[in-house]
């Protein structure tokens, strides 16, 4: 009977259900203990061992749930660790490279033997005007 002293209410309720007693959630621990002791086919050794197995099952279920939660947290942490270098690289501008503009490729080439200088200068002026307009749009966004 002393083995029932420090047992949780949920374990005693589970023992009552296994024995065949119906107990509501409002019944106190002392009333449940008295119900178990006063049952007609009460066997102290059986109830002691069965209660031990109930407690062990509850503890093992709790440990298993804690391991599952811990593994889920470890998975989430690893996922964050893997995504963090990508985020920090983009935040610091390391992952995203700005396009380099090579002016030599943008400038028109003049072939003195084949091209007309007047036409070349007109095209050069228009081209530079559009290029500067483009740079202002990129460098000075409004």
CSV table of C-alpha atoms in Angstrom, one decimal:
chain,number,residue,atom,x,y,z
A,1,UNK,CA,0.0,0.0,0.0
A,2,UNK,CA,3.0,2.3,0.5
A,3,UNK,CA,3.8,1.9,-3.2
A,4,UNK,CA,0.7,4.0,-4.0
A,5,UNK,CA,1.9,7.0,-2.0
A,6,UNK,CA,4.0,9.0,-4.4
A,7,UNK,CA,2.3,8.0,-7.7
A,8,UNK,CA,0.9,10.5,-10.1
A,9,UNK,CA,-2.8,10.8,-10.6
A,10,UNK,CA,-2.7,9.9,-14.3
A,11,UNK,CA,-0.8,6.6,-13.4
A,12,UNK,CA,-3.4,5.7,-10.8
A,13,UNK,CA,-6.2,6.4,-13.3
A,14,UNK,CA,-4.5,4.2,-15.9
A,15,UNK,CA,-4.2,1.4,-13.3
A,16,UNK,CA,-7.9,1.8,-12.5
A,17,UNK,CA,-8.8,1.5,-16.1
A,18,UNK,CA,-6.6,-1.6,-16.5
A,19,UNK,CA,-8.2,-3.2,-13.4
A,20,UNK,CA,-11.7,-2.4,-14.7
A,21,UNK,CA,-12.7,0.5,-12.5
A,22,UNK,CA,-14.2,3.7,-14.0
A,23,UNK,CA,-12.7,6.9,-12.6
A,24,UNK,CA,-13.5,10.4,-13.6
A,25,UNK,CA,-11.0,13.2,-13.8
A,26,UNK,CA,-12.5,15.0,-10.9
A,27,UNK,CA,-11.8,12.2,-8.4
A,28,UNK,CA,-8.9,12.9,-6.0
A,29,UNK,CA,-5.7,10.8,-5.7
A,30,UNK,CA,-6.7,9.6,-2.3
A,31,UNK,CA,-10.1,8.5,-3.5
A,32,UNK,CA,-8.5,6.6,-6.4
A,33,UNK,CA,-6.0,4.9,-4.1
A,34,UNK,CA,-8.9,3.9,-1.8
A,35,UNK,CA,-10.8,2.5,-4.8
A,36,UNK,CA,-7.8,0.4,-5.9
A,37,UNK,CA,-7.3,-1.0,-2.4
A,38,UNK,CA,-10.9,-1.7,-1.7
A,39,UNK,CA,-11.6,-3.6,-5.0
A,40,UNK,CA,-12.7,-7.2,-4.3
A,41,UNK,CA,-10.0,-9.0,-6.3
A,42,UNK,CA,-7.1,-6.7,-5.0
A,43,UNK,CA,-3.7,-8.3,-5.4
A,44,UNK,CA,-1.0,-6.1,-4.0
A,45,UNK,CA,1.9,-7.7,-5.9
A,46,UNK,CA,0.0,-7.5,-9.2
A,47,UNK,CA,-1.0,-3.9,-8.7
A,48,UNK,CA,2.6,-2.9,-7.6
A,49,UNK,CA,4.2,-4.5,-10.7
A,50,UNK,CA,1.5,-3.3,-13.0
A,51,UNK,CA,1.9,0.3,-11.7
A,52,UNK,CA,5.7,0.0,-12.2
A,53,UNK,CA,5.1,-1.0,-15.8
A,54,UNK,CA,2.7,1.9,-16.3
A,55,UNK,CA,5.2,4.4,-14.9
A,56,UNK,CA,8.0,2.9,-17.0
A,57,UNK,CA,5.8,3.1,-20.1
A,58,UNK,CA,4.9,6.7,-19.4
A,59,UNK,CA,8.5,7.7,-18.8
A,60,UNK,CA,9.7,5.9,-21.9
A,61,UNK,CA,7.0,7.6,-24.0
A,62,UNK,CA,8.0,11.0,-22.5
A,63,UNK,CA,11.7,10.3,-23.3
A,64,UNK,CA,10.8,9.2,-26.8
A,65,UNK,CA,8.8,12.4,-27.4
A,66,UNK,CA,11.7,14.5,-26.0
A,67,UNK,CA,14.1,12.8,-28.4
A,68,UNK,CA,11.8,13.4,-31.3
A,69,UNK,CA,11.5,17.1,-30.4
A,70,UNK,CA,15.2,17.3,-29.9
A,71,UNK,CA,15.8,15.7,-33.3
A,72,UNK,CA,13.3,18.1,-35.0
A,73,UNK,CA,15.0,21.0,-33.3
A,74,UNK,CA,18.5,19.8,-34.4
A,75,UNK,CA,17.1,19.4,-38.0
A,76,UNK,CA,15.7,22.9,-37.9
A,77,UNK,CA,19.0,24.3,-36.5
A,78,UNK,CA,21.0,22.5,-39.2
A,79,UNK,CA,18.6,23.9,-41.9
A,80,UNK,CA,19.1,27.4,-40.5
A,81,UNK,CA,22.9,26.9,-40.5
A,82,UNK,CA,22.8,25.8,-44.1
A,83,UNK,CA,20.7,28.7,-45.2
A,84,UNK,CA,22.6,31.3,-43.1
A,85,UNK,CA,25.7,31.5,-45.4
A,86,UNK,CA,23.5,32.2,-48.4
A,87,UNK,CA,21.6,34.9,-46.6
A,88,UNK,CA,24.7,36.6,-45.2
A,89,UNK,CA,26.4,36.5,-48.6
A,90,UNK,CA,23.4,38.2,-50.2
A,91,UNK,CA,23.2,40.7,-47.3
A,92,UNK,CA,26.8,41.7,-47.6
A,93,UNK,CA,26.7,41.8,-51.4
A,94,UNK,CA,29.0,38.7,-51.7
A,95,UNK,CA,26.5,36.5,-53.4
A,96,UNK,CA,25.1,39.1,-55.8
A,97,UNK,CA,27.7,40.4,-58.2
A,98,UNK,CA,27.0,43.8,-59.8
A,99,UNK,CA,27.3,43.7,-63.5
A,100,UNK,CA,30.5,45.1,-64.8
A,101,UNK,CA,30.2,47.6,-67.6
A,102,UNK,CA,33.1,47.5,-70.1
A,103,UNK,CA,33.2,50.9,-71.7
A,104,UNK,CA,35.3,49.7,-74.6
A,105,UNK,CA,32.5,47.3,-75.7
A,106,UNK,CA,29.9,50.1,-75.4
A,107,UNK,CA,31.7,52.6,-77.5
A,108,UNK,CA,31.3,52.7,-81.2
A,109,UNK,CA,34.3,51.8,-83.2
A,110,UNK,CA,35.4,54.1,-86.0
A,111,UNK,CA,37.0,52.8,-89.0
A,112,UNK,CA,38.6,55.7,-90.7
A,113,UNK,CA,38.9,54.2,-94.1
A,114,UNK,CA,35.3,52.9,-94.3
A,115,UNK,CA,33.1,55.3,-92.1
A,116,UNK,CA,32.1,58.9,-92.4
A,117,UNK,CA,33.3,61.0,-89.5
A,118,UNK,CA,30.1,63.2,-89.4
A,119,UNK,CA,27.8,60.2,-89.1
A,120,UNK,CA,30.1,58.6,-86.5
A,121,UNK,CA,30.1,61.7,-84.3
A,122,UNK,CA,26.3,62.0,-84.5
A,123,UNK,CA,25.9,58.3,-83.5
A,124,UNK,CA,28.5,58.7,-80.8
A,125,UNK,CA,26.7,61.7,-79.3
A,126,UNK,CA,23.3,59.9,-79.3
A,127,UNK,CA,24.8,56.8,-77.9
A,128,UNK,CA,26.5,58.6,-75.0
A,129,UNK,CA,23.4,60.6,-74.3
A,130,UNK,CA,21.4,57.3,-73.9
A,131,UNK,CA,24.2,55.7,-71.9
A,132,UNK,CA,24.4,58.6,-69.4
A,133,UNK,CA,20.6,58.6,-69.0
A,134,UNK,CA,20.9,54.9,-68.3
A,135,UNK,CA,23.6,55.4,-65.7
A,136,UNK,CA,21.6,58.2,-64.0
A,137,UNK,CA,18.7,55.8,-63.7
A,138,UNK,CA,20.8,53.1,-62.1
A,139,UNK,CA,23.1,55.1,-59.9
A,140,UNK,CA,20.6,57.7,-58.8
A,141,UNK,CA,17.3,55.9,-58.4
A,142,UNK,CA,14.4,58.2,-57.6
